[in-house]
């Protein structure tokens, strides 16, 4: 590993890291994003492509010296704090190559998938990705209206599950629905409608897709018109709704509970 000591705020990599953390357009332009924190950086799998490590001079070299990375920039703690977007920086971040998949590149597997339509909250998205990984969902489709997959808060919330979950982004709901139906996947959509069935009254044992909509507006009319089943979570306590990531976790648990038989 090549190590360099940098003190200038005008260094090109320092500027790049700041830009990647703040701007979706920069992440798209460069095909890169930032992962920050000791645990998060250590959990980056070997198949991921790390461009550069940025490390505070206060961090123990033993934490990163065995990582497979070409270059590490060692910088003053004060400079690291000006880059970081966390309240208590741990002194290490990695600039990593994005993995953007298209429908043409996806190999569908037997099992369950998620389709996220216009999900906006980064914490929700990150938690959903982590939960989908835990429950062995095979992949996630995200429409163009969803929050940026590689925003810092999403990346932190995934707790490295981002690297293990095939994710297709920036598609239209119509294209996703057609693609899935052509491959005989049954589509289940969460919606508060008269004809909706309770989650535990549906059968999730065949190849299927669970659709989750926008936090405020739910799923689109197109999605409702073309879904195979609409479903609701029983809430006998009387609350009007659940947080999107919680509702998704409850639905995914019922799916995996049935499929483990």
PDB file of C-alpha atoms in Angstrom:
ATOM      1  CA  UNK A   1       0.000   0.000   0.000  1.00  0.00           C
ATOM      2  CA  UNK A   2       1.342   3.386  -1.020  1.00  0.00           C
ATOM      3  CA  UNK A   3       0.976   5.920   1.822  1.00  0.00           C
ATOM      4  CA  UNK A   4       1.120   9.670   1.357  1.00  0.00           C
ATOM      5  CA  UNK A   5       0.913  12.417   3.951  1.00  0.00           C
ATOM      6  CA  UNK A   6      -1.340  15.256   2.768  1.00  0.00           C
ATOM      7  CA  UNK A   7      -2.038  18.546   4.517  1.00  0.00           C
ATOM      8  CA  UNK A   8      -3.454  20.717   1.746  1.00  0.00           C
ATOM      9  CA  UNK A   9      -7.203  21.345   1.532  1.00  0.00           C
ATOM     10  CA  UNK A  10      -6.630  21.871  -2.190  1.00  0.00           C
ATOM     11  CA  UNK A  11      -5.501  18.296  -2.809  1.00  0.00           C
ATOM     12  CA  UNK A  12      -7.561  16.779  -5.642  1.00  0.00           C
ATOM     13  CA  UNK A  13      -8.579  13.670  -3.679  1.00  0.00           C
ATOM     14  CA  UNK A  14      -9.630  15.743  -0.661  1.00  0.00           C
ATOM     15  CA  UNK A  15     -11.802  17.878  -2.924  1.00  0.00           C
ATOM     16  CA  UNK A  16     -13.226  14.761  -4.588  1.00  0.00           C
ATOM     17  CA  UNK A  17     -14.176  13.163  -1.265  1.00  0.00           C
ATOM     18  CA  UNK A  18     -16.025  16.311  -0.186  1.00  0.00           C
ATOM     19  CA  UNK A  19     -17.854  16.443  -3.505  1.00  0.00           C
ATOM     20  CA  UNK A  20     -18.829  12.765  -3.393  1.00  0.00           C
ATOM     21  CA  UNK A  21     -20.234  13.126   0.108  1.00  0.00           C
ATOM     22  CA  UNK A  22     -22.353  16.147  -0.762  1.00  0.00           C
ATOM     23  CA  UNK A  23     -23.502  15.751  -4.366  1.00  0.00           C
ATOM     24  CA  UNK A  24     -25.394  13.005  -6.174  1.00  0.00           C
ATOM     25  CA  UNK A  25     -24.268  14.505  -9.492  1.00  0.00           C
ATOM     26  CA  UNK A  26     -20.621  14.043  -8.492  1.00  0.00           C
ATOM     27  CA  UNK A  27     -21.201  10.417  -7.523  1.00  0.00           C
ATOM     28  CA  UNK A  28     -22.867   9.830 -10.873  1.00  0.00           C
ATOM     29  CA  UNK A  29     -20.179  11.672 -12.850  1.00  0.00           C
ATOM     30  CA  UNK A  30     -17.215   9.882 -11.255  1.00  0.00           C
ATOM     31  CA  UNK A  31     -18.880   6.505 -10.623  1.00  0.00           C
ATOM     32  CA  UNK A  32     -17.649   6.653  -7.033  1.00  0.00           C
ATOM     33  CA  UNK A  33     -19.024   6.971  -3.514  1.00  0.00           C
ATOM     34  CA  UNK A  34     -17.695   7.226   0.043  1.00  0.00           C
ATOM     35  CA  UNK A  35     -17.870   4.779   2.934  1.00  0.00           C
ATOM     36  CA  UNK A  36     -16.937   6.161   6.343  1.00  0.00           C
ATOM     37  CA  UNK A  37     -16.200   4.599   9.734  1.00  0.00           C
ATOM     38  CA  UNK A  38     -13.855   1.888  10.986  1.00  0.00           C
ATOM     39  CA  UNK A  39     -16.336  -0.986  10.947  1.00  0.00           C
ATOM     40  CA  UNK A  40     -17.905   0.018   7.632  1.00  0.00           C
ATOM     41  CA  UNK A  41     -14.523   0.313   5.909  1.00  0.00           C
ATOM     42  CA  UNK A  42     -13.228  -2.951   7.387  1.00  0.00           C
ATOM     43  CA  UNK A  43     -16.346  -4.760   6.138  1.00  0.00           C
ATOM     44  CA  UNK A  44     -15.889  -3.733   2.516  1.00  0.00           C
ATOM     45  CA  UNK A  45     -15.596  -7.098   0.708  1.00  0.00           C
ATOM     46  CA  UNK A  46     -12.493  -7.945  -1.277  1.00  0.00           C
ATOM     47  CA  UNK A  47     -14.447  -7.955  -4.558  1.00  0.00           C
ATOM     48  CA  UNK A  48     -15.279  -4.269  -4.120  1.00  0.00           C
ATOM     49  CA  UNK A  49     -12.949  -1.785  -5.759  1.00  0.00           C
ATOM     50  CA  UNK A  50     -11.470   0.716  -3.265  1.00  0.00           C
ATOM     51  CA  UNK A  51      -9.816   3.634  -5.028  1.00  0.00           C
ATOM     52  CA  UNK A  52      -8.300   5.435  -2.036  1.00  0.00           C
ATOM     53  CA  UNK A  53      -8.356   5.466   1.754  1.00  0.00           C
ATOM     54  CA  UNK A  54      -8.433   8.763   3.608  1.00  0.00           C
ATOM     55  CA  UNK A  55      -7.110   8.282   7.134  1.00  0.00           C
ATOM     56  CA  UNK A  56      -6.619  10.650  10.043  1.00  0.00           C
ATOM     57  CA  UNK A  57      -3.091  10.635  11.424  1.00  0.00           C
ATOM     58  CA  UNK A  58      -4.580   9.697  14.815  1.00  0.00           C
ATOM     59  CA  UNK A  59      -5.837   6.305  13.542  1.00  0.00           C
ATOM     60  CA  UNK A  60      -3.807   3.192  14.365  1.00  0.00           C
ATOM     61  CA  UNK A  61      -2.173   1.837  11.187  1.00  0.00           C
ATOM     62  CA  UNK A  62      -3.051  -1.716  12.248  1.00  0.00           C
ATOM     63  CA  UNK A  63      -6.687  -0.973  11.406  1.00  0.00           C
ATOM     64  CA  UNK A  64      -6.056  -0.557   7.680  1.00  0.00           C
ATOM     65  CA  UNK A  65      -2.537  -1.721   6.794  1.00  0.00           C
ATOM     66  CA  UNK A  66      -3.681  -5.163   5.569  1.00  0.00           C
ATOM     67  CA  UNK A  67      -6.466  -3.842   3.348  1.00  0.00           C
ATOM     68  CA  UNK A  68      -6.206  -4.384  -0.392  1.00  0.00           C
ATOM     69  CA  UNK A  69      -5.984  -0.789  -1.546  1.00  0.00           C
ATOM     70  CA  UNK A  70      -3.467   0.962  -3.761  1.00  0.00           C
ATOM     71  CA  UNK A  71      -3.215   4.203  -1.868  1.00  0.00           C
ATOM     72  CA  UNK A  72      -3.844   5.668   1.574  1.00  0.00           C
ATOM     73  CA  UNK A  73      -3.726   9.400   2.188  1.00  0.00           C
ATOM     74  CA  UNK A  74      -2.796  10.241   5.770  1.00  0.00           C
ATOM     75  CA  UNK A  75      -4.198  13.620   6.763  1.00  0.00           C
ATOM     76  CA  UNK A  76      -4.369  15.790   9.905  1.00  0.00           C
ATOM     77  CA  UNK A  77      -7.323  15.159  12.210  1.00  0.00           C
ATOM     78  CA  UNK A  78      -8.516  18.735  11.729  1.00  0.00           C
ATOM     79  CA  UNK A  79      -8.627  18.256   7.958  1.00  0.00           C
ATOM     80  CA  UNK A  80     -10.454  14.937   8.268  1.00  0.00           C
ATOM     81  CA  UNK A  81     -13.161  16.608  10.344  1.00  0.00           C
ATOM     82  CA  UNK A  82     -13.782  19.167   7.591  1.00  0.00           C
ATOM     83  CA  UNK A  83     -14.466  16.322   5.128  1.00  0.00           C
ATOM     84  CA  UNK A  84     -16.554  14.029   7.331  1.00  0.00           C
ATOM     85  CA  UNK A  85     -20.327  14.410   7.544  1.00  0.00           C
ATOM     86  CA  UNK A  86     -20.681  12.438  10.781  1.00  0.00           C
ATOM     87  CA  UNK A  87     -20.926  14.090  14.190  1.00  0.00           C
ATOM     88  CA  UNK A  88     -18.175  11.942  15.707  1.00  0.00           C
ATOM     89  CA  UNK A  89     -15.750  10.984  12.906  1.00  0.00           C
ATOM     90  CA  UNK A  90     -13.743   7.796  13.410  1.00  0.00           C
ATOM     91  CA  UNK A  91     -10.903   8.985  11.212  1.00  0.00           C
ATOM     92  CA  UNK A  92     -11.175   6.690   8.186  1.00  0.00           C
ATOM     93  CA  UNK A  93     -13.114   6.693   4.922  1.00  0.00           C
ATOM     94  CA  UNK A  94     -12.826   4.882   1.605  1.00  0.00           C
ATOM     95  CA  UNK A  95     -13.579   6.102  -1.913  1.00  0.00           C
ATOM     96  CA  UNK A  96     -15.175   3.121  -3.650  1.00  0.00           C
ATOM     97  CA  UNK A  97     -16.374   2.363  -7.180  1.00  0.00           C
ATOM     98  CA  UNK A  98     -20.141   2.209  -7.641  1.00  0.00           C
ATOM     99  CA  UNK A  99     -21.783  -0.928  -9.008  1.00  0.00           C
ATOM    100  CA  UNK A 100     -24.669   0.135 -11.241  1.00  0.00           C
ATOM    101  CA  UNK A 101     -26.741  -2.702 -12.698  1.00  0.00           C
ATOM    102  CA  UNK A 102     -29.265  -2.620 -15.522  1.00  0.00           C
ATOM    103  CA  UNK A 103     -32.113  -5.065 -16.118  1.00  0.00           C
ATOM    104  CA  UNK A 104     -30.109  -6.604 -18.951  1.00  0.00           C
ATOM    105  CA  UNK A 105     -27.287  -7.427 -16.537  1.00  0.00           C
ATOM    106  CA  UNK A 106     -29.503  -9.014 -13.894  1.00  0.00           C
ATOM    107  CA  UNK A 107     -29.760 -12.784 -13.619  1.00  0.00           C
ATOM    108  CA  UNK A 108     -33.079 -13.552 -11.932  1.00  0.00           C
ATOM    109  CA  UNK A 109     -33.040 -16.268  -9.278  1.00  0.00           C
ATOM    110  CA  UNK A 110     -35.710 -18.414  -7.690  1.00  0.00           C
ATOM    111  CA  UNK A 111     -37.111 -16.597  -4.681  1.00  0.00           C
ATOM    112  CA  UNK A 112     -38.336 -13.212  -3.500  1.00  0.00           C
ATOM    113  CA  UNK A 113     -37.467  -9.681  -4.669  1.00  0.00           C
ATOM    114  CA  UNK A 114     -38.305  -6.131  -3.612  1.00  0.00           C
ATOM    115  CA  UNK A 115     -39.540  -3.325  -5.845  1.00  0.00           C
ATOM    116  CA  UNK A 116     -39.244   0.149  -4.294  1.00  0.00           C
ATOM    117  CA  UNK A 117     -41.310   2.886  -5.917  1.00  0.00           C
ATOM    118  CA  UNK A 118     -40.256   6.481  -5.148  1.00  0.00           C
ATOM    119  CA  UNK A 119     -38.936   5.721  -1.665  1.00  0.00           C
ATOM    120  CA  UNK A 120     -37.476   8.988  -0.386  1.00  0.00           C
ATOM    121  CA  UNK A 121     -36.009   8.572   3.080  1.00  0.00           C
ATOM    122  CA  UNK A 122     -32.337   7.477   3.048  1.00  0.00           C
ATOM    123  CA  UNK A 123     -32.599   5.823   6.456  1.00  0.00           C
ATOM    124  CA  UNK A 124     -35.565   3.778   5.291  1.00  0.00           C
ATOM    125  CA  UNK A 125     -33.777   2.660   2.140  1.00  0.00           C
ATOM    126  CA  UNK A 126     -30.618   1.644   3.973  1.00  0.00           C
ATOM    127  CA  UNK A 127     -32.555  -0.300   6.602  1.00  0.00           C
ATOM    128  CA  UNK A 128     -34.641  -2.043   3.930  1.00  0.00           C
ATOM    129  CA  UNK A 129     -31.514  -3.135   2.054  1.00  0.00           C
ATOM    130  CA  UNK A 130     -29.973  -4.502   5.250  1.00  0.00           C
ATOM    131  CA  UNK A 131     -33.183  -6.351   6.151  1.00  0.00           C
ATOM    132  CA  UNK A 132     -33.555  -7.773   2.636  1.00  0.00           C
ATOM    133  CA  UNK A 133     -30.015  -9.122   2.889  1.00  0.00           C
ATOM    134  CA  UNK A 134     -30.771 -10.681   6.288  1.00  0.00           C
ATOM    135  CA  UNK A 135     -33.969 -12.326   4.995  1.00  0.00           C
ATOM    136  CA  UNK A 136     -32.301 -13.699   1.849  1.00  0.00           C
ATOM    137  CA  UNK A 137     -34.227 -11.649  -0.698  1.00  0.00           C
ATOM    138  CA  UNK A 138     -32.549 -12.056  -4.069  1.00  0.00           C
ATOM    139  CA  UNK A 139     -32.463  -8.450  -5.260  1.00  0.00           C
ATOM    140  CA  UNK A 140     -34.047  -5.005  -5.261  1.00  0.00           C
ATOM    141  CA  UNK A 141     -35.499  -2.853  -8.032  1.00  0.00           C
ATOM    142  CA  UNK A 142     -35.533   0.917  -7.438  1.00  0.00           C
ATOM    143  CA  UNK A 143     -37.474   3.416  -9.565  1.00  0.00           C
ATOM    144  CA  UNK A 144     -36.034   6.737 -10.732  1.00  0.00           C
ATOM    145  CA  UNK A 145     -37.907   8.568  -7.992  1.00  0.00           C
ATOM    146  CA  UNK A 146     -36.067   6.818  -5.162  1.00  0.00           C
ATOM    147  CA  UNK A 147     -33.426   8.474  -3.014  1.00  0.00           C
ATOM    148  CA  UNK A 148     -29.835   8.030  -4.226  1.00  0.00           C
ATOM    149  CA  UNK A 149     -28.574   4.569  -3.292  1.00  0.00           C
ATOM    150  CA  UNK A 150     -25.064   5.918  -2.723  1.00  0.00           C
ATOM    151  CA  UNK A 151     -25.874   8.898  -0.508  1.00  0.00           C
ATOM    152  CA  UNK A 152     -23.859   8.822   2.751  1.00  0.00           C
ATOM    153  CA  UNK A 153     -26.847   8.147   5.011  1.00  0.00           C
ATOM    154  CA  UNK A 154     -28.085   5.265   2.853  1.00  0.00           C
ATOM    155  CA  UNK A 155     -24.604   3.736   2.747  1.00  0.00           C
ATOM    156  CA  UNK A 156     -24.231   4.003   6.534  1.00  0.00           C
ATOM    157  CA  UNK A 157     -27.670   2.493   7.136  1.00  0.00           C
ATOM    158  CA  UNK A 158     -27.002  -0.572   4.976  1.00  0.00           C
ATOM    159  CA  UNK A 159     -24.142  -1.676   7.270  1.00  0.00           C
ATOM    160  CA  UNK A 160     -22.287  -3.175   4.259  1.00  0.00           C
ATOM    161  CA  UNK A 161     -25.326  -5.152   2.996  1.00  0.00           C
ATOM    162  CA  UNK A 162     -25.154  -2.849  -0.032  1.00  0.00           C
ATOM    163  CA  UNK A 163     -22.335  -5.026  -1.388  1.00  0.00           C
ATOM    164  CA  UNK A 164     -24.277  -8.280  -1.103  1.00  0.00           C
ATOM    165  CA  UNK A 165     -27.658  -7.291  -2.551  1.00  0.00           C
ATOM    166  CA  UNK A 166     -28.078  -7.035  -6.355  1.00  0.00           C
ATOM    167  CA  UNK A 167     -29.801  -3.695  -6.937  1.00  0.00           C
ATOM    168  CA  UNK A 168     -31.158  -2.279 -10.207  1.00  0.00           C
ATOM    169  CA  UNK A 169     -31.734   1.486 -10.165  1.00  0.00           C
ATOM    170  CA  UNK A 170     -33.325   4.325 -12.089  1.00  0.00           C
ATOM    171  CA  UNK A 171     -35.929   2.287 -13.971  1.00  0.00           C
ATOM    172  CA  UNK A 172     -39.559   3.125 -14.629  1.00  0.00           C
ATOM    173  CA  UNK A 173     -42.253   1.263 -12.705  1.00  0.00           C
ATOM    174  CA  UNK A 174     -43.864   0.203 -16.002  1.00  0.00           C
ATOM    175  CA  UNK A 175     -40.635  -1.377 -17.247  1.00  0.00           C
ATOM    176  CA  UNK A 176     -40.051  -3.234 -13.994  1.00  0.00           C
ATOM    177  CA  UNK A 177     -43.594  -4.576 -13.810  1.00  0.00           C
ATOM    178  CA  UNK A 178     -43.464  -5.782 -17.439  1.00  0.00           C
ATOM    179  CA  UNK A 179     -40.060  -7.383 -16.913  1.00  0.00           C
ATOM    180  CA  UNK A 180     -41.228  -9.273 -13.820  1.00  0.00           C
ATOM    181  CA  UNK A 181     -44.560 -10.398 -15.219  1.00  0.00           C
ATOM    182  CA  UNK A 182     -42.872 -11.684 -18.380  1.00  0.00           C
ATOM    183  CA  UNK A 183     -40.843 -13.940 -16.089  1.00  0.00           C
ATOM    184  CA  UNK A 184     -43.904 -15.171 -14.174  1.00  0.00           C
ATOM    185  CA  UNK A 185     -43.095 -13.454 -10.879  1.00  0.00           C
ATOM    186  CA  UNK A 186     -46.193 -12.825  -8.755  1.00  0.00           C
ATOM    187  CA  UNK A 187     -46.457  -9.191  -7.677  1.00  0.00           C
ATOM    188  CA  UNK A 188     -47.701  -8.259  -4.206  1.00  0.00           C
ATOM    189  CA  UNK A 189     -48.286  -4.607  -3.350  1.00  0.00           C
ATOM    190  CA  UNK A 190     -48.818  -3.033   0.055  1.00  0.00           C
ATOM    191  CA  UNK A 191     -51.887  -0.758  -0.052  1.00  0.00           C
ATOM    192  CA  UNK A 192     -54.797   0.299   2.169  1.00  0.00           C
ATOM    193  CA  UNK A 193     -57.635  -0.849  -0.102  1.00  0.00           C
ATOM    194  CA  UNK A 194     -60.907  -2.651   0.475  1.00  0.00           C
ATOM    195  CA  UNK A 195     -59.805  -5.681  -1.528  1.00  0.00           C
ATOM    196  CA  UNK A 196     -56.428  -5.958   0.214  1.00  0.00           C
ATOM    197  CA  UNK A 197     -55.750  -9.201   2.077  1.00  0.00           C
ATOM    198  CA  UNK A 198     -53.915  -9.628   5.361  1.00  0.00           C
ATOM    199  CA  UNK A 199     -50.273 -10.564   4.884  1.00  0.00           C
ATOM    200  CA  UNK A 200     -50.742 -13.936   6.607  1.00  0.00           C
ATOM    201  CA  UNK A 201     -53.665 -14.867   4.304  1.00  0.00           C
ATOM    202  CA  UNK A 202     -51.537 -14.777   1.167  1.00  0.00           C
ATOM    203  CA  UNK A 203     -49.230 -17.440  -0.238  1.00  0.00           C
ATOM    204  CA  UNK A 204     -45.657 -16.302  -0.861  1.00  0.00           C
ATOM    205  CA  UNK A 205     -44.122 -19.654  -1.715  1.00  0.00           C
ATOM    206  CA  UNK A 206     -43.751 -19.044  -5.481  1.00  0.00           C
ATOM    207  CA  UNK A 207     -41.361 -16.628  -7.172  1.00  0.00           C
ATOM    208  CA  UNK A 208     -42.583 -13.218  -6.075  1.00  0.00           C
ATOM    209  CA  UNK A 209     -41.975  -9.494  -5.797  1.00  0.00           C
ATOM    210  CA  UNK A 210     -42.990  -7.276  -2.890  1.00  0.00           C
ATOM    211  CA  UNK A 211     -43.731  -3.670  -3.906  1.00  0.00           C
ATOM    212  CA  UNK A 212     -43.225  -0.846  -1.375  1.00  0.00           C
ATOM    213  CA  UNK A 213     -44.317   2.688  -2.235  1.00  0.00           C
ATOM    214  CA  UNK A 214     -43.498   6.248  -1.254  1.00  0.00           C
ATOM    215  CA  UNK A 215     -43.620   7.064   2.467  1.00  0.00           C
ATOM    216  CA  UNK A 216     -46.350   9.669   2.050  1.00  0.00           C
ATOM    217  CA  UNK A 217     -48.238   8.716  -1.105  1.00  0.00           C
ATOM    218  CA  UNK A 218     -47.895   4.950  -1.273  1.00  0.00           C
ATOM    219  CA  UNK A 219     -47.680   3.189  -4.631  1.00  0.00           C
ATOM    220  CA  UNK A 220     -48.824   4.630  -7.963  1.00  0.00           C
ATOM    221  CA  UNK A 221     -52.156   3.897  -9.606  1.00  0.00           C
ATOM    222  CA  UNK A 222     -50.306   2.104 -12.391  1.00  0.00           C
ATOM    223  CA  UNK A 223     -48.772  -0.240  -9.864  1.00  0.00           C
ATOM    224  CA  UNK A 224     -52.136  -0.934  -8.231  1.00  0.00           C
ATOM    225  CA  UNK A 225     -53.754  -1.615 -11.594  1.00  0.00           C
ATOM    226  CA  UNK A 226     -51.081  -4.126 -12.601  1.00  0.00           C
ATOM    227  CA  UNK A 227     -50.359  -5.883  -9.328  1.00  0.00           C
ATOM    228  CA  UNK A 228     -51.527  -9.436  -8.717  1.00  0.00           C
ATOM    229  CA  UNK A 229     -52.434  -8.941  -5.037  1.00  0.00           C
ATOM    230  CA  UNK A 230     -52.739  -6.017  -2.652  1.00  0.00           C
ATOM    231  CA  UNK A 231     -52.062  -6.652   1.003  1.00  0.00           C
ATOM    232  CA  UNK A 232     -52.162  -5.004   4.438  1.00  0.00           C
ATOM    233  CA  UNK A 233     -50.412  -5.568   7.740  1.00  0.00           C
ATOM    234  CA  UNK A 234     -52.810  -6.248  10.664  1.00  0.00           C
ATOM    235  CA  UNK A 235     -52.564  -3.398  13.189  1.00  0.00           C
ATOM    236  CA  UNK A 236     -55.034  -4.237  15.971  1.00  0.00           C
ATOM    237  CA  UNK A 237     -53.587  -1.517  18.191  1.00  0.00           C
ATOM    238  CA  UNK A 238     -55.192   1.134  16.021  1.00  0.00           C
ATOM    239  CA  UNK A 239     -52.150   3.031  14.710  1.00  0.00           C
ATOM    240  CA  UNK A 240     -52.817   4.555  11.314  1.00  0.00           C
ATOM    241  CA  UNK A 241     -49.580   3.438   9.691  1.00  0.00           C
ATOM    242  CA  UNK A 242     -46.043   2.123  10.189  1.00  0.00           C
ATOM    243  CA  UNK A 243     -42.677   3.530   9.195  1.00  0.00           C
ATOM    244  CA  UNK A 244     -41.818   2.310   5.673  1.00  0.00           C
ATOM    245  CA  UNK A 245     -38.782   0.281   6.736  1.00  0.00           C
ATOM    246  CA  UNK A 246     -40.696  -1.311   9.634  1.00  0.00           C
ATOM    247  CA  UNK A 247     -43.654  -2.186   7.399  1.00  0.00           C
ATOM    248  CA  UNK A 248     -41.301  -3.673   4.812  1.00  0.00           C
ATOM    249  CA  UNK A 249     -39.530  -5.743   7.473  1.00  0.00           C
ATOM    250  CA  UNK A 250     -42.852  -7.116   8.749  1.00  0.00           C
ATOM    251  CA  UNK A 251     -43.877  -8.112   5.215  1.00  0.00           C
ATOM    252  CA  UNK A 252     -40.480  -9.640   4.434  1.00  0.00           C
ATOM    253  CA  UNK A 253     -40.590 -11.648   7.632  1.00  0.00           C
ATOM    254  CA  UNK A 254     -43.930 -13.180   6.645  1.00  0.00           C
ATOM    255  CA  UNK A 255     -42.515 -13.989   3.213  1.00  0.00           C
ATOM    256  CA  UNK A 256     -39.459 -15.730   4.628  1.00  0.00           C
ATOM    257  CA  UNK A 257     -41.517 -17.473   7.308  1.00  0.00           C
ATOM    258  CA  UNK A 258     -43.635 -19.126   4.618  1.00  0.00           C
ATOM    259  CA  UNK A 259     -40.736 -19.852   2.266  1.00  0.00           C
ATOM    260  CA  UNK A 260     -38.619 -21.623   4.887  1.00  0.00           C
ATOM    261  CA  UNK A 261     -40.975 -24.602   5.039  1.00  0.00           C
TER     262      UNK A 261
END
